Coordinates of C-alpha atoms and ligand atoms in Angstrom, one line a residue:
X1 CA 62.8 0.0 18.6
X2 CA 62.6 3.8 18.9
X3 CA 59.9 6.2 18.4
X4 CA 60.9 7.3 14.9
X5 CA 61.1 3.5 13.5
X6 CA 57.8 2.7 15.2
X7 CA 56.2 5.8 13.5
X8 CA 57.5 5.0 10.1
X9 CA 56.1 1.5 10.4
X10 CA 52.8 2.6 11.9
X11 CA 51.9 5.1 9.3
X12 CA 52.0 2.8 6.3
X13 CA 50.1 0.0 8.4
X14 CA 47.4 2.4 9.3
X15 CA 47.2 3.5 5.6
X16 CA 46.7 -0.1 4.5
X17 CA 44.2 -0.6 7.2
X18 CA 42.0 2.5 6.2
X19 CA 42.4 1.6 2.4
X20 CA 41.0 -1.9 3.0
X21 CA 38.4 -0.7 5.1
X22 CA 37.2 1.8 2.6
X23 CA 37.2 -0.8 0.1
X24 CA 35.2 -3.2 2.2
X25 CA 32.8 -0.2 3.0
X26 CA 32.3 0.5 -0.6
X27 CA 31.7 -2.9 -1.7
X28 CA 29.2 -3.6 1.1
X29 CA 27.4 -0.2 0.5
X30 CA 27.0 -1.3 -3.0
X31 CA 25.6 -4.6 -2.1
X32 CA 23.3 -3.0 0.4
X33 CA 22.3 -0.1 -1.7
X34 CA 18.8 1.1 -0.7
X35 CA 16.5 2.6 -3.4
X36 CA 16.7 6.4 -3.5
X37 CA 14.7 8.7 -1.7
X38 CA 14.4 12.0 0.2
X39 CA 16.9 12.7 2.7
X40 CA 15.6 11.8 6.3
X41 CA 15.5 14.0 9.1
X42 CA 17.5 13.1 12.2
X43 CA 15.5 10.8 14.5
X44 CA 12.1 11.1 12.9
X45 CA 13.2 10.3 9.4
X46 CA 11.0 11.3 6.6
X47 CA 7.6 11.4 8.7
X48 CA 6.9 15.0 8.2
X49 CA 7.6 14.9 4.5
X50 CA 5.1 12.0 4.1
X51 CA 2.5 13.9 6.1
X52 CA -0.5 12.3 7.8
X53 CA -3.2 13.1 5.1
X54 CA -3.2 11.3 1.8
X55 CA 0.3 9.5 2.0
X56 CA -0.3 7.9 -1.4
X57 CA -0.2 11.5 -3.0
X58 CA 3.1 12.4 -1.2
X59 CA 4.6 9.0 -2.2
X60 CA 3.4 9.7 -5.9
X61 CA 5.3 13.2 -5.9
X62 CA 8.4 11.5 -4.4
X63 CA 8.3 8.9 -7.1
X64 CA 8.4 11.4 -9.8
X65 CA 11.6 12.8 -8.2
X66 CA 13.4 9.6 -7.3
X67 CA 12.0 6.8 -9.6
X68 CA 9.9 3.7 -9.4
X69 CA 11.2 2.3 -6.1
X70 CA 11.9 4.6 -3.4
X71 CA 13.0 4.3 0.3
X72 CA 12.3 6.4 3.1
X73 CA 12.6 6.2 6.9
X74 CA 10.1 6.3 9.7
X75 CA 12.2 6.7 12.9
X76 CA 14.7 3.8 12.4
X77 CA 12.5 1.8 10.2
X78 CA 12.8 1.6 6.5
X79 CA 10.0 1.9 4.2
X80 CA 9.9 1.1 0.5
X81 CA 7.5 2.2 -1.9
X82 CA 6.9 0.7 -5.5
X83 CA 5.1 2.9 -8.0
X84 CA 5.2 1.4 -11.2
X85 CA 3.9 -1.9 -12.8
X86 CA 7.5 -3.4 -12.9
X87 CA 8.0 -2.5 -9.3
X88 CA 4.6 -4.1 -8.4
X89 CA 5.5 -7.1 -10.4
X90 CA 8.9 -7.4 -8.7
X91 CA 7.2 -6.9 -5.2
X92 CA 4.1 -9.1 -5.5
X93 CA 5.1 -11.8 -7.9
X94 CA 8.9 -12.1 -8.2
X95 CA 9.5 -11.7 -4.4
X96 CA 6.1 -12.5 -3.2
X97 CA 7.4 -15.0 -0.7
X98 CA 10.2 -12.7 0.8
X99 CA 7.8 -9.8 0.9
X100 CA 4.5 -11.4 2.1
X101 CA 4.8 -10.4 5.8
X102 CA 2.6 -8.2 7.6
X103 CA 3.7 -5.5 9.8
X104 CA 2.2 -6.3 13.4
X105 CA 3.2 -4.0 16.1
X106 CA 6.0 -5.1 18.2
X107 CA 3.9 -4.7 21.2
X108 CA 1.3 -7.2 20.1
X109 CA 4.0 -9.6 19.0
X110 CA 5.6 -9.4 22.3
X111 CA 2.6 -9.5 24.6
X112 CA 0.3 -11.7 22.5
X113 CA 2.6 -13.9 20.5
X114 CA -0.3 -16.0 18.8
X115 CA -3.4 -13.5 19.2
X116 CA -2.5 -11.5 16.0
X117 CA -2.2 -14.7 13.9
X118 CA -5.9 -15.4 14.3
X119 CA -7.0 -13.6 11.3
X120 CA -5.6 -13.2 7.7
X121 CA -4.8 -9.5 7.6
X122 CA -2.6 -9.4 10.7
X123 CA -1.1 -12.8 10.5
X124 CA 2.6 -11.8 10.4
X125 CA 3.8 -14.3 7.8
X126 CA 2.3 -16.7 5.4
X127 CA 2.8 -19.9 7.6
X128 CA 0.6 -23.0 7.8
X129 CA -1.6 -21.2 10.1
X130 CA -2.3 -18.6 7.7
X131 CA -2.8 -21.0 4.8
X132 CA -5.2 -23.0 7.1
X133 CA -7.4 -19.7 7.7
X134 CA -7.2 -18.5 4.1
X135 CA -8.3 -21.9 3.1
X136 CA -11.3 -21.9 5.4
X137 CA -12.2 -18.5 4.1
X138 CA -12.0 -19.8 0.4
X139 CA -13.9 -22.9 0.8
X140 CA -16.5 -22.0 3.4
X141 CA -17.3 -18.4 2.6
X142 CA -15.8 -17.2 -0.6
X143 CA -15.4 -20.1 -3.1
X144 CA -17.5 -20.2 -6.2
X145 CA -19.8 -22.9 -4.6
X146 CA -20.1 -21.0 -1.3
X147 CA -20.9 -17.7 -3.2
X148 CA -23.4 -19.3 -5.6
X149 CA -25.2 -21.0 -2.6
X150 CA -25.7 -17.6 -1.0
X151 CA -26.6 -15.5 -4.2
X152 CA -30.3 -15.3 -3.1
X153 CA -29.3 -13.7 0.3
X154 CA -27.3 -11.0 -1.5
X155 CA -30.3 -10.6 -3.9
X156 CA -33.0 -10.2 -1.2
X157 CA -30.9 -7.9 0.8
X158 CA -30.1 -5.6 -2.1
X159 CA -34.1 -5.6 -2.8
X160 CA -34.7 -4.8 0.7
X161 CA -32.4 -1.8 0.1
X162 CA -34.5 -0.8 -3.0
X163 CA -37.8 -1.1 -1.1
X164 CA -36.4 1.0 1.7
X165 CA -35.3 3.6 -0.6
X166 CA -38.7 3.5 -2.3
X167 CA -40.3 4.5 0.9
X168 CA -37.7 7.5 1.1
X169 CA -38.7 8.7 -2.6
X170 CA -37.8 12.4 -3.1
X171 CA -35.8 12.5 0.2
X172 CA -32.1 13.5 0.4
X173 CA -30.2 10.2 1.0
X174 CA -26.5 9.9 2.2
X175 CA -26.0 6.8 0.0
X176 CA -23.0 5.3 1.8
X177 CA -25.0 5.0 4.9
X178 CA -27.6 3.0 3.2
X179 CA -25.4 0.7 1.4
X180 CA -23.4 0.1 4.3
X181 CA -26.3 -1.5 5.9
X182 CA -26.9 -3.7 3.0
X183 CA -23.2 -4.7 3.0
X184 CA -23.2 -5.3 6.5
X185 CA -26.4 -7.5 6.5
X186 CA -25.1 -9.5 3.6
X187 CA -21.9 -10.5 5.6
X188 CA -24.2 -10.8 8.9
X189 CA -26.3 -13.5 7.0
X190 CA -23.2 -15.2 5.5
X191 CA -21.7 -15.5 8.8
X192 CA -24.4 -15.7 11.5
X193 CA -27.5 -16.0 9.5
X194 CA -28.9 -12.9 10.7
X195 CA -29.3 -9.1 10.0
X196 CA -27.0 -7.0 12.2
X197 CA -28.5 -3.6 11.7
X198 CA -31.6 -2.0 10.0
X199 CA -31.8 1.1 8.0
X200 CA -32.8 3.2 11.0
X201 CA -29.6 2.2 12.6
X202 CA -30.8 -0.2 15.2
X203 CA -29.3 -3.7 15.9
X204 CA -26.2 -5.2 17.4
X205 CA -24.2 -4.1 14.4
X206 CA -25.1 -0.5 14.6
X207 CA -21.7 0.5 16.5
X208 CA -19.4 -2.0 14.7
X209 CA -17.9 0.2 12.0
X210 CA -17.1 3.1 14.3
X211 CA -15.4 0.7 16.8
X212 CA -13.5 -1.0 13.9
X213 CA -12.5 2.3 12.5
X214 CA -11.2 3.4 16.0
X215 CA -9.3 0.2 16.1
X216 CA -7.8 0.5 12.7
X217 CA -6.8 4.1 13.5
X218 CA -5.0 3.1 16.7
X219 CA -3.3 0.2 14.9
X220 CA -2.3 2.3 11.8
X221 CA -0.8 5.0 14.0
X222 CA 3.0 5.0 14.0
X223 CA 4.1 3.5 17.3
X224 CA 7.0 4.8 19.3
X225 CA 8.0 1.1 19.9
X226 CA 7.9 0.1 16.3
X227 CA 9.9 3.2 15.2
X228 CA 12.4 2.6 17.9
X229 CA 12.4 -1.1 18.9
X230 CA 14.6 -0.4 21.9
X231 CA 11.3 1.0 23.5
X232 CA 9.3 -2.2 22.9
X233 CA 9.3 -3.4 26.4
X234 CA 7.1 -0.7 27.5
X235 CA 3.6 0.3 26.4
X236 CA 4.5 3.9 26.7
X237 CA 1.6 5.3 24.8
X238 CA -1.2 2.8 26.3
X239 CA -1.4 1.7 22.8
X240 CA -1.6 -2.1 23.6
X241 CA -4.0 -1.6 26.4
X242 CA -6.4 0.4 24.0
X243 CA -6.2 -2.3 21.3
X244 CA -6.9 -5.3 23.5
X245 CA -9.9 -3.5 25.2
X246 CA -11.3 -3.0 21.9
X247 CA -10.8 -6.4 20.4
X248 CA -11.7 -8.4 23.5
X249 CA -14.4 -6.4 25.2
X250 CA -16.0 -3.9 22.8
X251 CA -16.0 -5.9 19.6
X252 CA -16.1 -9.3 21.2
X253 CA -19.1 -8.4 23.2
X254 CA -21.1 -7.6 20.0
X255 CA -21.4 -11.1 18.7
X256 CA -20.8 -13.2 21.9
X257 CA -24.4 -14.1 22.5
X258 CA -25.1 -14.7 18.7
X259 CA -22.2 -17.2 18.7
X260 CA -23.3 -18.8 21.9
X261 CA -26.8 -19.2 20.3
X262 CA -25.2 -20.8 17.4
X263 CA -23.1 -23.1 19.5
X264 CA -26.4 -24.2 21.2
X265 CA -28.0 -24.8 17.9
X266 CA -25.1 -26.8 16.3
X267 CA -24.5 -28.8 19.2
X268 CA -23.8 -32.0 17.6
X269 CA -26.5 -31.3 15.0
X270 CA -27.0 -30.9 11.1
X271 CA -24.5 -29.5 8.5
X272 CA -23.2 -25.9 9.0
X273 CA -25.5 -23.1 7.6
X274 CA -23.0 -20.4 7.7
X275 CA -19.5 -19.3 8.4
X276 CA -19.7 -19.4 12.1
X277 CA -21.3 -22.8 12.0
X278 CA -18.4 -24.1 10.0
X279 CA -15.8 -22.4 12.4
X280 CA -17.6 -24.0 15.3
X281 CA -17.7 -27.4 13.6
X282 CA -13.9 -27.1 13.1
X283 CA -13.4 -26.5 16.8
X284 CA -12.8 -22.9 16.9
X285 CA -13.3 -21.1 20.4
X286 CA -14.8 -18.0 20.9
X287 CA -11.4 -16.3 21.2
X288 CA -10.5 -17.5 17.8
X289 CA -13.7 -16.6 16.1
X290 CA -13.7 -13.1 17.5
X291 CA -10.7 -11.9 15.4
X292 CA -12.0 -13.6 12.2
X293 CA -15.4 -11.9 12.6
X294 CA -13.8 -8.5 13.1
X295 CA -11.6 -9.0 10.1
X296 CA -14.5 -10.0 8.1
X297 CA -16.5 -6.8 8.7
X298 CA -13.7 -4.5 8.8
X299 CA -12.6 -5.6 5.4
X300 CA -15.8 -6.3 3.7
X301 CA -18.2 -3.7 4.5
X302 CA -16.5 -0.3 4.4
X303 CA -14.6 -1.2 1.2
X304 CA -17.8 -2.3 -0.6
X305 CA -19.9 0.6 0.5
X306 CA -17.3 3.3 -0.2
X307 CA -16.7 1.8 -3.6
X308 CA -20.4 1.9 -4.4
X309 CA -20.5 5.6 -3.3
X310 CA -17.7 6.4 -5.8
X311 CA -19.4 4.3 -8.6
X312 CA -22.6 6.3 -8.1
X313 CA -20.8 9.8 -8.0
X314 CA -19.0 9.0 -11.1
X315 CA -22.0 7.8 -12.9
X316 CA -23.8 11.1 -11.8
X317 CA -20.8 13.1 -12.9
X318 CA -20.6 11.5 -16.3
X319 CA -23.9 11.6 -17.8
X320 CA -23.0 9.8 -21.1
X321 CA -21.5 6.8 -19.3
X322 CA -24.9 6.8 -17.0
X323 CA -27.0 6.8 -20.1
X324 CA -25.1 3.8 -21.8
X325 CA -25.3 2.0 -18.4
X326 CA -29.0 2.7 -18.0
X327 CA -29.8 1.8 -21.6
X328 CA -27.9 -1.6 -21.0
X329 CA -29.7 -2.3 -17.9
X330 CA -33.1 -1.6 -19.2
X331 CA -32.5 -3.7 -22.2
X332 CA -31.1 -6.7 -20.5
X333 CA -33.3 -7.0 -17.2
X334 CA -36.8 -7.9 -17.9
X335 CA -38.4 -8.1 -14.6
X336 CA -38.2 -5.6 -11.7
X337 CA -35.4 -7.5 -9.9
X338 CA -31.8 -8.0 -10.8
X339 CA -30.3 -11.3 -10.3
X340 CA -26.6 -12.1 -10.1
X341 CA -27.1 -14.5 -13.0
X342 CA -28.0 -11.2 -15.0
X343 CA -24.7 -9.6 -14.5
X344 CA -22.9 -11.3 -17.3
X345 CA -25.3 -9.4 -19.7
X346 CA -24.1 -6.1 -18.3
X347 CA -20.6 -5.6 -19.7
X348 CA -20.8 -1.8 -19.8
X349 CA -21.8 -1.5 -16.3
X350 CA -18.8 -3.8 -15.4
X351 CA -16.4 -1.5 -17.3
X352 CA -18.0 1.4 -15.3
X353 CA -17.1 -0.5 -12.1
X354 CA -13.6 -1.3 -13.4
X355 CA -13.0 2.4 -14.2
X356 CA -14.4 3.5 -10.7
X357 CA -11.9 1.2 -8.9
X358 CA -9.2 2.3 -11.2
X359 CA -9.7 6.0 -10.2
X360 CA -10.8 5.2 -6.6
X361 CA -9.1 2.1 -5.2
X362 CA -10.2 1.5 -1.6
X363 CA -6.6 0.7 -0.8
X364 CA -4.5 3.0 -2.7
X365 CA -1.4 1.6 -1.1
X366 CA -2.8 -1.9 -0.6
X367 CA -2.2 -3.3 2.9
X368 CA 1.4 -2.6 4.2
X369 CA 3.6 -5.9 3.7
X370 CA 7.0 -6.7 5.5
X371 CA 10.1 -8.0 4.2
X372 CA 10.5 -11.4 5.8
X373 CA 14.1 -11.7 4.5
X374 CA 16.5 -9.3 2.8
X375 CA 16.0 -9.4 -1.1
X376 CA 17.2 -7.5 -4.1
X377 CA 14.7 -5.7 -6.2
X378 CA 15.3 -3.7 -9.4
X379 CA 19.0 -3.6 -8.4
X380 CA 18.4 -2.3 -4.8
X381 CA 18.4 -4.0 -1.4
X382 CA 15.3 -4.2 0.7
X383 CA 16.5 -5.0 4.0
X384 CA 14.7 -7.7 6.2
X385 CA 11.9 -6.1 8.3
X386 CA 11.3 -3.1 6.0
X387 CA 7.9 -2.1 5.5
X388 CA 6.8 -2.4 1.7
X389 CA 4.1 -0.6 0.0
X390 CA 2.8 -0.8 -3.6
X391 CA 1.3 2.7 -4.8
X392 CA -1.4 1.5 -7.0
X393 CA -3.0 4.8 -6.9
X394 CA 0.0 6.2 -8.7
X395 CA 0.1 3.4 -11.2
X396 CA -3.6 3.8 -11.8
X397 CA -3.1 7.5 -12.7
X398 CA 0.0 7.1 -14.7
X399 CA -0.1 8.9 -18.2
X400 CA 2.5 6.4 -19.5
X401 CA 0.2 3.4 -18.8
X402 CA -3.3 5.1 -19.1
X403 CA -4.4 7.4 -22.0
X404 CA -6.1 10.4 -20.4
X405 CA -5.8 8.8 -17.0
X406 CA -7.7 11.3 -14.9
X407 CA -11.0 10.9 -17.2
X408 CA -13.7 8.4 -16.3
X409 CA -13.7 6.4 -19.6
X410 CA -15.2 3.0 -19.1
X411 CA -14.7 2.3 -22.7
X412 CA -11.0 1.7 -22.2
X413 CA -12.0 -1.7 -20.5
X414 CA -14.1 -2.7 -23.2
X415 CA -12.7 -5.7 -25.1
X416 CA -9.4 -4.9 -23.2
X417 CA -9.2 -8.3 -21.5
X418 CA -7.9 -6.3 -18.5
X419 CA -9.0 -7.8 -15.1
X420 CA -8.7 -7.1 -11.5
X421 CA -7.6 -10.7 -10.7
X422 CA -4.1 -9.9 -10.0
X423 CA -2.4 -10.8 -13.2
X424 CA -2.2 -7.3 -14.9
X425 CA 0.4 -5.2 -12.7
X426 CA -0.8 -1.9 -14.3
X427 CA -4.1 -2.5 -12.6
X428 CA -4.3 -4.0 -9.0
X429 CA -7.3 -2.6 -7.0
X430 CA -7.5 -6.0 -5.1
X431 CA -3.7 -6.4 -4.9
X432 CA -2.0 -9.4 -6.3
X433 CA 0.1 -12.5 -5.0
X434 CA -0.6 -14.8 -2.0
X435 CA -1.8 -11.7 0.1
X436 CA -4.3 -10.7 -2.6
X437 CA -7.9 -9.8 -1.4
X438 CA -9.8 -13.0 -1.1
X439 CA -13.1 -11.1 -1.2
X440 CA -12.8 -9.7 -4.7
X441 CA -15.4 -11.9 -6.3
X442 CA -17.9 -11.4 -3.4
X443 CA -17.3 -7.6 -3.5
X444 CA -17.9 -7.2 -7.1
X445 CA -21.1 -9.3 -7.2
X446 CA -22.6 -7.0 -4.4
X447 CA -21.4 -3.8 -6.0
X448 CA -22.6 -4.6 -9.4
X449 CA -25.9 -6.2 -8.2
X450 CA -26.6 -3.0 -5.9
X451 CA -25.9 -0.4 -8.7
X452 CA -27.6 -2.3 -11.4
X453 CA -30.8 -2.6 -8.9
X454 CA -30.6 1.2 -8.4
X455 CA -30.4 2.1 -12.0
X456 CA -33.3 -0.4 -12.7
X457 CA -35.6 1.1 -10.3
X458 CA -34.8 4.8 -9.9
X459 CA -33.9 8.0 -11.5
X460 CA -31.0 9.6 -9.5
X461 CA -30.9 13.3 -9.0
X462 CA -28.4 15.6 -6.8
X463 CA -29.9 17.7 -4.4
X464 CA -29.9 21.5 -4.4
X465 CA -29.5 21.6 -8.1
X466 CA -25.8 21.0 -7.9
X467 CA -24.2 20.8 -11.5
X468 CA -23.0 17.4 -11.5
X469 CA -19.8 18.7 -13.4
X470 CA -19.1 20.6 -10.2
X471 CA -19.5 17.8 -7.8
X472 CA -16.7 17.6 -5.4
X473 CA -14.8 14.4 -5.9
X474 CA -11.8 15.2 -3.6
X475 CA -10.7 12.0 -1.7
X476 CA -9.5 11.5 1.9
X477 CA -7.5 8.8 3.2
X478 CA -8.7 7.5 6.5
X479 CA -8.6 3.6 7.1
X480 CA -9.4 3.4 3.3
X481 CA -9.9 6.1 0.6
X482 CA -13.1 7.8 1.1
X483 CA -14.9 10.4 -0.7
X484 CA -14.3 13.5 1.2
X485 CA -17.8 14.9 0.9
X486 CA -20.3 12.2 1.4
X487 CA -22.6 11.8 -1.6
X488 CA -26.2 12.8 -1.3
X489 CA -28.8 11.5 -3.9
X490 CA -32.4 11.8 -4.3
X491 CA -34.0 8.8 -5.7
X492 CA -37.3 8.9 -7.8
X493 CA -39.1 5.7 -8.6
X494 CA -39.2 5.0 -12.4
X495 CA -42.1 2.6 -12.3
X496 CA -40.2 -0.7 -12.1
X497 CA -40.4 -1.6 -8.6
X498 CA -42.5 -4.3 -7.1
X499 CA -44.4 -2.5 -4.2
Ligands
HEM501 C1 -14.6 -3.1 -3.0 C2 -14.2 -3.9 -2.1 C3 -12.9 -4.5 -1.6 C4 -11.5 -4.0 -2.0 C5 -11.3 -2.8 -3.0 C6 -10.6 -4.7 -1.2 C7 -9.2 -4.5 -1.5 C8 -8.3 -5.3 -0.8 C9 -7.0 -5.0 -0.9 C10 -6.2 -3.9 -1.8 C11 -6.2 -5.9 0.0 C12 -4.7 -6.1 0.1 C13 -4.1 -7.0 -1.0 C14 -2.7 -7.0 -1.1 O1 -1.9 -6.8 0.0 O2 -2.1 -7.4 -2.0 C15 -7.3 -6.7 0.7 C16 -7.1 -7.8 1.5 C17 -8.2 -8.5 2.1 N1 -9.5 -8.3 1.9 FE1 -10.3 -7.1 0.4 N2 -11.2 -5.7 -0.5 C18 -12.5 -5.5 -0.7 C19 -13.5 -6.5 -0.2 C20 -13.2 -7.5 0.7 C21 -14.4 -8.4 1.0 C22 -15.9 -8.2 0.7 C23 -13.8 -9.3 2.0 C24 -14.4 -10.3 2.7 C25 -15.6 -10.8 2.6 C26 -12.4 -8.9 2.0 C27 -11.4 -9.5 2.8 C28 -10.1 -9.2 2.6 C29 -9.1 -10.0 3.6 C30 -9.3 -10.9 4.6 C31 -7.9 -9.5 3.2 C32 -6.4 -9.9 3.8 C33 -5.9 -11.0 3.1 C34 -4.5 -11.5 3.5 O3 -3.8 -10.7 4.2 O4 -4.2 -12.7 3.3 N3 -12.2 -7.8 1.1 N4 -8.6 -6.3 0.2

């Protein structure tokens, strides 16, 4: 065959080859169409467009441009963000199973294949081990019966806080620091039957939160190895070393003696008094109890106390709501202590709580999930291993869903039937689906009990004659969504307290 004939045969063959390639590529790109999103930069992806501070606000702005479901890139990894009730319902309900993984760093997975599966938050998938742990949480700590049996502990701890504040009458108080101690000791008593810290900051629990915060900041920081899995054999940033040191040595050391004391006490004896007793009775080792305790305090103390801070700030800023809440508390509570059984008679206060967590959800993006398998959401592909977020902050402030969304209007919840139990996809302060917060009932009890008790016993003033209307309500995302300027309050006794 001469060159000319070869050429005349090759050209149509090549044309056919490229034609079919184009068709295959087109149809597969249709099948694998990612949700729209801003164009990623080479290598780093959209990291700089998201920014480090307040990513929920960046994602909200992007969703206004690109739609309810967007995709971004962080290095080589794909990040999907849903920002409407429909997107939330698809992610957390329709595809709950496929999208219920957690993003555990590749370094931890490689080096400690089982360790990260020892608590709920960082269990990488909803497998039998996760179900077992979640069941233990539910039955031994957070079930209706378990909560009921410890109501008196919560009431006593809140009353101790009220009495402490009475001794500080007229002084300038950073409220979050005080309610943090209460939240910590409520969990300390539920898990170890002991207080962990006092109001002067002494006790074995005094450093827990700073250490937990340090840990979460390290864990949440984008890792080179996760962005570029090719680097996953090396701990280039010393990340793994730092994480393991904090988990095993710094946090582990805090309760090792207390757990040992309990082991000695429970040795073959009576029924479990608290959560750690139950774990010991089930044969958990210290290495297994440690991550569960870390999770309990990380998930349950800061979220509760920062929500109380926002709640009080909103009531101070919205005097009309404050007056209605006060009238309700004064009318419904007859002694000088609030009991949890009284809370059902405080629907307006509950509406104020719901409105607080609408505007200030502690987890504005929930806790990141991971796609365990490729799935199709709203006509787009979410590839396996993508990180998936739900921007509840954006949903909670969407004028298409909420009338006058930026205003604190508790009345919107009265008679609305809207609950935070994970069934209303326009209102998900505790998430939804199988990974939903298991501590939601306990948190709401503690928060309502605390605020009702503070209303019952004190008048609240803002120091330095600051006009409540001008109070700075800026937020800042750290390990959760904080009030940027800590709230200072002066408490004045109003004559109710038992001295
Ligand atoms: C105001 C207080 C609280 C808020 C706003 C809050 C919020 C959340 C949110 C948004 C999630 C993620 C849900 C999802 O991905 O769908 C979560 C998970 C979790 N929360 Fe809470 N939480 C609070 C208090 C508590 C308390 C008191 C505890 C424990 C006593 C707790 C334990 C947990 C745990 C263990 C998880 C992980 C569940 C899993 O991955 O299976 N939380 N929380």
